[in-house]
XYZ file of C-alpha atoms in Angstrom:
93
model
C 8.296 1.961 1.236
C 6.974 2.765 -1.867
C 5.987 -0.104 -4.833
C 4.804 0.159 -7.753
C 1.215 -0.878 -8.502
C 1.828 -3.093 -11.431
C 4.802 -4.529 -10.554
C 3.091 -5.463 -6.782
C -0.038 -7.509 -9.150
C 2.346 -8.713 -11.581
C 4.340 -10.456 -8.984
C 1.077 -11.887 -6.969
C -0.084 -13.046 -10.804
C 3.096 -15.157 -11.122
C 2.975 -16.420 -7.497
C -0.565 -17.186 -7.118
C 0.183 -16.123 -3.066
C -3.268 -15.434 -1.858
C -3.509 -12.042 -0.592
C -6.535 -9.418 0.655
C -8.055 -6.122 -1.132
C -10.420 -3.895 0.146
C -12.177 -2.251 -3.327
C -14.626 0.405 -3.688
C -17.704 -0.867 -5.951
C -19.533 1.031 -8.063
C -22.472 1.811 -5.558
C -19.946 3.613 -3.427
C -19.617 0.560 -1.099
C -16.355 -1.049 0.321
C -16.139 -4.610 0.388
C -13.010 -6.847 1.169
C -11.971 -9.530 -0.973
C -9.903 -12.557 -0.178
C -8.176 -13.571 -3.394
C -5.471 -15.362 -5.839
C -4.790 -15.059 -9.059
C -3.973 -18.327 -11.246
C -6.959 -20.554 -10.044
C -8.062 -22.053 -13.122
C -10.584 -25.159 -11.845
C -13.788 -23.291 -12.934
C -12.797 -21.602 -16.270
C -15.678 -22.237 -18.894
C -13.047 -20.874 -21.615
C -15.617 -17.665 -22.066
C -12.225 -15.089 -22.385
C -11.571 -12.029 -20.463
C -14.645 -9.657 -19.464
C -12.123 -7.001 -20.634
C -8.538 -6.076 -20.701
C -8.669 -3.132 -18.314
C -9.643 -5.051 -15.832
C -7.917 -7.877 -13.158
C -9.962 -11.193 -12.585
C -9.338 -13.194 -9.519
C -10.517 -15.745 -7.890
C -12.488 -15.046 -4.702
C -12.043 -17.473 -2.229
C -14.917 -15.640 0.317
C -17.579 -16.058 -2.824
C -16.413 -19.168 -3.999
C -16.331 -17.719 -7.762
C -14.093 -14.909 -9.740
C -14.196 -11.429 -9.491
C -13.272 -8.856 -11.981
C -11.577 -5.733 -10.289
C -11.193 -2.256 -11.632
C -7.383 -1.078 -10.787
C -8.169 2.380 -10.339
C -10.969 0.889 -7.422
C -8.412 -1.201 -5.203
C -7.999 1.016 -2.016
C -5.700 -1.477 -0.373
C -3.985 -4.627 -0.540
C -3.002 -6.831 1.905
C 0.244 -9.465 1.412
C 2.957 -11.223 2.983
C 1.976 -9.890 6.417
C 2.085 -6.618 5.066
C -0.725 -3.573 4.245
C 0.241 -1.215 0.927
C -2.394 1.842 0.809
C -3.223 2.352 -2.898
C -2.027 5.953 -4.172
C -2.231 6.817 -8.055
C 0.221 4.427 -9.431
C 1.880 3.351 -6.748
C 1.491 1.290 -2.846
C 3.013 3.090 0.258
C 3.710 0.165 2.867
C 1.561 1.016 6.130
C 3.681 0.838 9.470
């Protein structure tokens, strides 16, 4: 089953549903994330690092985390695994 991208993180944005991402950093590595969007308890009012990028909270880290879209390899919701391709999540089986 095939879902878009943006309209997968659009609906986790709205629903603050915590969900799991594996992303690819910029030293090549691959580290998981535990996340949710919407957490708003530590916000020092700073802004946005930038608008091409997503900002969760990280709930491993205890802080927020700025993801590149183009990095997210996976994401994990709902009991339910989409592998990132392009623009769009294919449900894994």
């Amino acid at each position: 089953m095939k879902q878009r991208f943006n309209d997968v993180v659009d609906k986790l944005q709205r629903s603050g549903t915590i969900f799991g991402a594996e992303y690819l950093k910029k030293n090549g590595e691959v580290t998981k994330i535990n996340g949710r969007f919407g957490v708003f308890k530590f916000v020092k009012g700073t802004g946005v690092s930038s608008p091409s990028v997503i900002t969760v909270w990280d709930n491993n880290r205890k802080r927020y985390t700025s993801l590149i879209p183009s990095n997210i390899l996976t994401i994990n919701t709902n009991r339910k695994k989409y592998i990132k391709t392009n623009e769009f999540l294919i449900e894994q089986l």
